[in-house]
Amino acid sequence: METVWTQQGPREEWSNRRTLLGLGLISVLLLSLLIAFSVLLFYTFYTCGPGPCEHPVCLELVASYLTTRNASALPCIDFFSFVCGNLSSGWTNDSRSVLQVLKEKNQNRLRRILEASVPWSPGSAEEKTVRFYKACMDTEAIDASGAEPLTQVIEELGGWNITGNWTLPDFNHTLKLLMSQYGSFPFFKAYLRPQSRPPHMPVIQIVQPEFQIPFRPDQKNYLEILRAYLSYLKQLGTFLGGDQMVLLEHVSVSISISSNLLAAKSLDQRKREGKLFQETTIAQLQEVAPSIDWLSCLRAIFSPMTLNSSQSVMVDDLEYIRGMSQVIGQITRSYLQSHMILGLVSTLIPALDSNFQNAQRNLRQRLQELAGQPPSAFNIPRWKKCIEETGTFFEPTLGAMFVQETFSHGSRDAATQLFSEIQNALSRHLIRLPWMDEGSQREVQVKLSQIKVEMGASEKILKPDPVKQDYHNIKFGPSFLQTFLSCSRSLRERTMRSFLGPPHSHSWKVPPWEVNAYYSMSDNVVVFPAGLLQPPLFYPDYPSAVNFGAAGSMMAHELMHIINQYLVPGGCPACDIPTLHGELLCLQQHYESLSLPAGSTFNSSHTLLENAADTGALVIAMQAYRKWQQKHTGETILPRLGLSPYQLFYQSYAQVMCGSPKLQNTQDLHSPPILRVHGPLSNTPTFARYFNCPRGTPMNPGNHCQLW
Ligand SMILES: *[C@@H]1O[C@H](CO)[C@@H](O)[C@H](O)[C@H]1NC(C)=O
Ligand SMILES: *[C@@H]1O[C@H](CO)[C@@H](O)[C@H](O)[C@H]1NC(C)=O
Ligand SMILES: *[C@@H]1O[C@H](CO)[C@@H](O)[C@H](O)[C@H]1NC(C)=O
Ligand SMILES: *[C@@H]1O[C@H](CO)[C@@H](O)[C@H](O)[C@H]1NC(C)=O
Ligand SMILES: *[C@@H]1O[C@H](CO)[C@@H](O)[C@H](O)[C@H]1NC(C)=O
Ligand SMILES: *[C@@H]1O[C@H](CO)[C@@H](O)[C@H](O)[C@H]1NC(C)=O
Ligand SMILES: *[C@@H]1O[C@H](CO)[C@@H](O)[C@H](O)[C@H]1NC(C)=O
Ligand SMILES: *[C@@H]1O[C@H](CO)[C@@H](O)[C@H](O)[C@H]1NC(C)=O
């Protein structure tokens, strides 16, 4: 026990001891007596003290801390390097962030779950989930059927001129089938979206379709891009046995249809890229865009919803819809049919044989080259794609299997306990905010006490609902394509049922195996997926310092978003505005004063709210940990690191942020990782105290912003 503590002592303690050695023998003897007495007292009062955690998950965590840290960096000068230096130094190619690594681990967990030989009872939801994954992985069978299953689908749609057997089907009929039965939206996309406010009534949204190619003549290498796309479409047609001359003609027309459609986007739409919606009715749409039979198309897509022509719909760009109708009106029907079928083939590629997959991969690679972007990983292994498809079609079941495997009741209870410690700490801290008036403090406290927390997974996954996992209408085989289509129709039906059923409260935006937490302001719900509450962020057997520092500060960060609305201009009229503005300005200047690695940029006013949340979260998590320490004994530490519990708290806070500091997305509202560590830590006197940072060192600049 004693040895552990000497090893754990901070540097300062070591030097103190060395001076003590110079004292006389008597003093040493006296001192030893004193120490012996204190040790005795220590044993009497705290039988366990902070002993090392020898649990395998702890040892694994120690190993990962030791490999990511740079022990020669000084914590008071550059804590980020001290914790993450060996990762971000560039000597290793693996500069992925801790969360990216965790995401990958979760994919591997899903793979193990799906590939385990468990005798699921035939016809059960789990059996169907596993069966779909296996069918997706059976590339031999998929390649053996070749293009035949797709040819059948094309015949069901009335055929096309490219392979001859063609019955000139009605345009509106084909379009309706494509959108309602095959999930392919060649001219516009229509979907239901729950309104953001409860009770989340569904709204019909109509947006432009996704274009595989950004056809813009002013683009760099435009002609090469067209050529690459032309050769890709020709390949698809060739796999289906198309005649080369007819193919070339139809493919060229298809490309010109796409580029004419793109040109139809209204100008200001191109600028704001589909953020605002305009309300209209189906009857008005029919006037604006007469080439489409709107009522019958939308009825097919949203069956069994009852729609009439006065139904209101939200359209993101009416100019596009008008232009699209004109384009359709000018094109011969046989070309329209070919265009629609080529679009369908692209949509179905995940379910087609390797010829199709390779063609699509080559196209993407080529486009990336032409755009001058660095080659990214296109060779995504098959199992990852299959896990993604399985997750799409069987999310409730796969989610429940994941939770069962990775998030025990013990984990859930411990995480819930941790969350309530954080929640209480924030509630206690609110009344100490000098700039916030009492009324607003009470408002936040009420919100905080009524917040609904979904820990690990949504209720519907934790308490499986047979309706949500009803896959009776899924037919397997004979080909994987047919299985895929059947799953996609079943998913559509389930989605429609859930929209038409009783109004639902909150819908999860992330599956339980994902790694992002979020707070939904309109529902006052905070969500922490099971995929996130895993080592290295959280484990019930970890020292509490680790759980509070990593998972706890992340929970606190989400809760801080409740207060965001009070920080924005005009958000809190009753607050002490001059003080609030002063502190926000202080925080902004504080972040601007921090040094960044060469070549990286950031905008401190763009990231101000997230910086405020980071800074507040660290304060709250530390207060919650202190309070917890006062109430509990039996805290452990991690062996071999030489960190006291409070130091360990900060180490684990920072470790979660490790990642390449250079890859900063300009849209990201968060600061780059190094600032997410240095910003909050150097604003916290507690950090300087526990690491003995002299005043004036970068991690203890002396003045602190008092926002929190
Ligand atoms: C840095 O990490 C590598 C493995 O990723 C490890 O072999 C090496 O010892 C580490 N360096 C230090 C100083 O810990
Ligand atoms: C570790 O930190 C020291 C001191 O800051 C620095 O000189 C060294 O390059 C760092 N090592 C790595 C691998 O980044
Ligand atoms: C690191 O990445 C580069 C380019 O991506 C590659 O050429 C190199 O072999 C990689 N090094 C290691 C050690 O994996
Ligand atoms: C099929 O295409 C060829 C050439 O593109 C054309 O001559 C023929 O009329 C088309 N057939 C039909 C039924 O549209
Ligand atoms: C043409 O399509 C019909 C169904 O639309 C099918 O019955 C017939 O076998 C096909 N003929 C050829 C030669 O592919
Ligand atoms: C689709 O149906 C609408 C409404 O019946 C009709 O006006 C339009 O001409 C049809 N479109 C085509 C291309 O046949
Ligand atoms: C159309 O549907 C709405 C409800 O969606 C209904 O209130 C209205 O009476 C219907 N109009 C006609 C003409 O049926
Ligand atoms: C920084 O972000 C703010 C708010 O997002 C924006 O108004 C400002 O133009 C940005 N400044 C720079 C230099 O990009």
GROMACS .gro file of C-alpha atoms in nm, residues 265-453:
model
  189
  265LYS     CA    1  -3.217   2.399  -5.900
  266SER     CA    2  -3.308   2.755  -5.816
  267LEU     CA    3  -3.018   2.990  -5.769
  268ASP     CA    4  -3.062   3.075  -5.405
  269GLN     CA    5  -3.131   2.706  -5.344
  270ARG     CA    6  -2.786   2.627  -5.473
  271LYS     CA    7  -2.657   2.870  -5.217
  272ARG     CA    8  -2.843   2.743  -4.915
  273GLU     CA    9  -2.852   2.375  -5.015
  274GLY     CA   10  -3.195   2.269  -4.898
  275LYS     CA   11  -3.238   2.405  -4.550
  276LEU     CA   12  -3.573   2.577  -4.577
  277PHE     CA   13  -3.903   2.425  -4.675
  278GLN     CA   14  -4.200   2.583  -4.842
  279GLU     CA   15  -4.550   2.463  -4.769
  280THR     CA   16  -4.778   2.378  -5.059
  281THR     CA   17  -5.051   2.125  -5.148
  282ILE     CA   18  -5.061   1.827  -5.379
  283ALA     CA   19  -5.305   2.015  -5.607
  284GLN     CA   20  -5.062   2.305  -5.638
  285LEU     CA   21  -4.778   2.068  -5.713
  286GLN     CA   22  -4.987   1.920  -5.992
  287GLU     CA   23  -5.020   2.266  -6.146
  288VAL     CA   24  -4.655   2.353  -6.110
  289ALA     CA   25  -4.529   2.014  -6.232
  290PRO     CA   26  -4.790   1.846  -6.459
  291SER     CA   27  -4.560   1.568  -6.591
  292ILE     CA   28  -4.600   1.375  -6.267
  293ASP     CA   29  -4.919   1.218  -6.139
  294TRP     CA   30  -4.858   1.350  -5.786
  295LEU     CA   31  -5.157   1.219  -5.598
  296SER     CA   32  -5.121   0.864  -5.719
  297CYS     CA   33  -4.741   0.864  -5.670
  298LEU     CA   34  -4.762   0.999  -5.315
  299ARG     CA   35  -5.048   0.763  -5.229
  300ALA     CA   36  -4.835   0.471  -5.339
  301ILE     CA   37  -4.529   0.590  -5.146
  302PHE     CA   38  -4.722   0.660  -4.826
  303SER     CA   39  -4.979   0.382  -4.836
  304PRO     CA   40  -5.181   0.317  -4.622
  305MET     CA   41  -5.201   0.690  -4.546
  306THR     CA   42  -5.516   0.846  -4.692
  307LEU     CA   43  -5.420   1.144  -4.904
  308ASN     CA   44  -5.630   1.385  -5.106
  309SER     CA   45  -5.524   1.672  -5.325
  310SER     CA   46  -5.561   1.931  -5.051
  311GLN     CA   47  -5.301   1.750  -4.842
  312SER     CA   48  -5.020   1.988  -4.750
  313VAL     CA   49  -4.662   1.897  -4.834
  314MET     CA   50  -4.330   2.068  -4.768
  315VAL     CA   51  -4.111   2.131  -5.072
  316ASP     CA   52  -3.751   2.242  -5.044
  317ASP     CA   53  -3.724   2.397  -5.391
  318LEU     CA   54  -4.034   2.458  -5.598
  319GLU     CA   55  -3.823   2.591  -5.886
  320TYR     CA   56  -3.648   2.257  -5.908
  321ILE     CA   57  -3.985   2.076  -5.918
  322ARG     CA   58  -4.108   2.302  -6.199
  323GLY     CA   59  -3.786   2.255  -6.399
  324MET     CA   60  -3.790   1.880  -6.342
  325SER     CA   61  -4.140   1.854  -6.487
  326GLN     CA   62  -4.030   2.045  -6.797
  327VAL     CA   63  -3.729   1.817  -6.843
  328ILE     CA   64  -3.953   1.509  -6.822
  329GLY     CA   65  -4.199   1.664  -7.069
  330GLN     CA   66  -3.927   1.704  -7.331
  331ILE     CA   67  -3.782   1.353  -7.323
  332THR     CA   68  -3.900   1.052  -7.522
  333ARG     CA   69  -4.053   0.786  -7.302
  334SER     CA   70  -3.810   0.510  -7.389
  335TYR     CA   71  -3.521   0.730  -7.273
  336LEU     CA   72  -3.703   0.816  -6.953
  337GLN     CA   73  -3.752   0.447  -6.884
  338SER     CA   74  -3.381   0.375  -6.937
  339HIS     CA   75  -3.286   0.666  -6.715
  340MET     CA   76  -3.508   0.540  -6.435
  341ILE     CA   77  -3.375   0.187  -6.462
  342LEU     CA   78  -3.012   0.296  -6.461
  343GLY     CA   79  -3.091   0.486  -6.140
  344LEU     CA   80  -3.252   0.177  -5.993
  345VAL     CA   81  -2.947  -0.035  -6.072
  346SER     CA   82  -2.726   0.212  -5.887
  347THR     CA   83  -2.959   0.203  -5.587
  348LEU     CA   84  -2.954  -0.176  -5.575
  349ILE     CA   85  -2.578  -0.219  -5.606
  350PRO     CA   86  -2.532  -0.325  -5.242
  351ALA     CA   87  -2.739  -0.634  -5.328
  352LEU     CA   88  -2.576  -0.714  -5.664
  353ASP     CA   89  -2.281  -0.927  -5.766
  354SER     CA   90  -1.916  -0.827  -5.752
  355ASN     CA   91  -1.910  -0.692  -6.110
  356PHE     CA   92  -2.151  -0.418  -6.010
  357GLN     CA   93  -1.977  -0.352  -5.679
  358ASN     CA   94  -1.639  -0.316  -5.848
  359ALA     CA   95  -1.777  -0.081  -6.111
  360GLN     CA   96  -1.916   0.145  -5.841
  361ARG     CA   97  -1.597   0.135  -5.640
  362ASN     CA   98  -1.387   0.223  -5.945
  363LEU     CA   99  -1.614   0.514  -6.025
  364ARG     CA  100  -1.583   0.653  -5.673
  365GLN     CA  101  -1.208   0.613  -5.677
  366ARG     CA  102  -1.182   0.787  -6.012
  367LEU     CA  103  -1.404   1.076  -5.900
  368GLN     CA  104  -1.196   1.125  -5.592
  369GLU     CA  105  -0.878   1.132  -5.800
  370LEU     CA  106  -1.032   1.386  -6.037
  371ALA     CA  107  -1.140   1.605  -5.746
  372GLY     CA  108  -0.781   1.598  -5.623
  373GLN     CA  109  -0.876   1.445  -5.291
  374PRO     CA  110  -0.648   1.200  -5.117
  375PRO     CA  111  -0.751   0.839  -5.181
  376SER     CA  112  -0.965   0.720  -4.895
  377ALA     CA  113  -1.046   0.366  -4.805
  378PHE     CA  114  -1.283   0.234  -5.069
  379ASN     CA  115  -1.207  -0.123  -4.996
  380ILE     CA  116  -1.450  -0.136  -4.709
  381PRO     CA  117  -1.459  -0.504  -4.616
  382ARG     CA  118  -1.774  -0.689  -4.708
  383TRP     CA  119  -1.859  -0.768  -4.346
  384LYS     CA  120  -1.877  -0.399  -4.261
  385LYS     CA  121  -2.116  -0.331  -4.547
  386CYS     CA  122  -2.328  -0.628  -4.443
  387ILE     CA  123  -2.338  -0.509  -4.082
  388GLU     CA  124  -2.457  -0.174  -4.206
  389GLU     CA  125  -2.736  -0.328  -4.415
  390THR     CA  126  -2.834  -0.560  -4.130
  391GLY     CA  127  -2.843  -0.259  -3.899
  392THR     CA  128  -3.069  -0.071  -4.138
  393PHE     CA  129  -3.324  -0.347  -4.181
  394PHE     CA  130  -3.314  -0.506  -3.835
  395GLU     CA  131  -3.210  -0.219  -3.608
  396PRO     CA  132  -3.434  -0.298  -3.308
  397THR     CA  133  -3.322  -0.661  -3.299
  398LEU     CA  134  -2.955  -0.603  -3.368
  399GLY     CA  135  -2.962  -0.321  -3.114
  400ALA     CA  136  -3.111  -0.548  -2.847
  401MET     CA  137  -2.851  -0.817  -2.925
  402PHE     CA  138  -2.573  -0.559  -2.894
  403VAL     CA  139  -2.703  -0.428  -2.562
  404GLN     CA  140  -2.746  -0.782  -2.429
  405GLU     CA  141  -2.385  -0.859  -2.513
  406THR     CA  142  -2.209  -0.538  -2.415
  407PHE     CA  143  -2.416  -0.346  -2.164
  408SER     CA  144  -2.513  -0.550  -1.859
  409HIS     CA  145  -2.768  -0.440  -1.601
  410GLY     CA  146  -2.471  -0.364  -1.375
  411SER     CA  147  -2.325  -0.128  -1.636
  412ARG     CA  148  -2.658   0.038  -1.686
  413ASP     CA  149  -2.713   0.091  -1.314
  414ALA     CA  150  -2.362   0.227  -1.269
  415ALA     CA  151  -2.401   0.463  -1.564
  416THR     CA  152  -2.739   0.581  -1.435
  417GLN     CA  153  -2.584   0.642  -1.093
  418LEU     CA  154  -2.299   0.837  -1.250
  419PHE     CA  155  -2.545   1.045  -1.447
  420SER     CA  156  -2.747   1.137  -1.141
  421GLU     CA  157  -2.429   1.246  -0.957
  422ILE     CA  158  -2.354   1.477  -1.251
  423GLN     CA  159  -2.712   1.600  -1.265
  424ASN     CA  160  -2.708   1.683  -0.893
  425ALA     CA  161  -2.373   1.858  -0.916
  426LEU     CA  162  -2.504   2.079  -1.195
  427SER     CA  163  -2.820   2.155  -1.001
  428ARG     CA  164  -2.615   2.257  -0.695
  429HIS     CA  165  -2.379   2.464  -0.906
  430LEU     CA  166  -2.651   2.664  -1.083
  431ILE     CA  167  -2.732   2.880  -0.784
  432ARG     CA  168  -2.369   2.987  -0.770
  433LEU     CA  169  -2.367   3.137  -1.120
  434PRO     CA  170  -2.319   3.509  -1.065
  435TRP     CA  171  -2.470   3.618  -1.397
  436MET     CA  172  -2.786   3.407  -1.389
  437ASP     CA  173  -3.100   3.542  -1.222
  438GLU     CA  174  -3.300   3.329  -0.979
  439GLY     CA  175  -3.592   3.283  -1.216
  440SER     CA  176  -3.371   3.140  -1.489
  441GLN     CA  177  -3.189   2.923  -1.238
  442ARG     CA  178  -3.520   2.774  -1.132
  443GLU     CA  179  -3.620   2.722  -1.495
  444VAL     CA  180  -3.304   2.527  -1.565
  445GLN     CA  181  -3.345   2.329  -1.244
  446VAL     CA  182  -3.696   2.227  -1.344
  447LYS     CA  183  -3.575   2.122  -1.687
  448LEU     CA  184  -3.289   1.934  -1.529
  449SER     CA  185  -3.515   1.750  -1.286
  450GLN     CA  186  -3.761   1.655  -1.561
  451ILE     CA  187  -3.500   1.543  -1.808
  452LYS     CA  188  -3.551   1.196  -1.947
  453VAL     CA  189  -3.234   0.997  -1.979
   0.00000   0.00000   0.00000
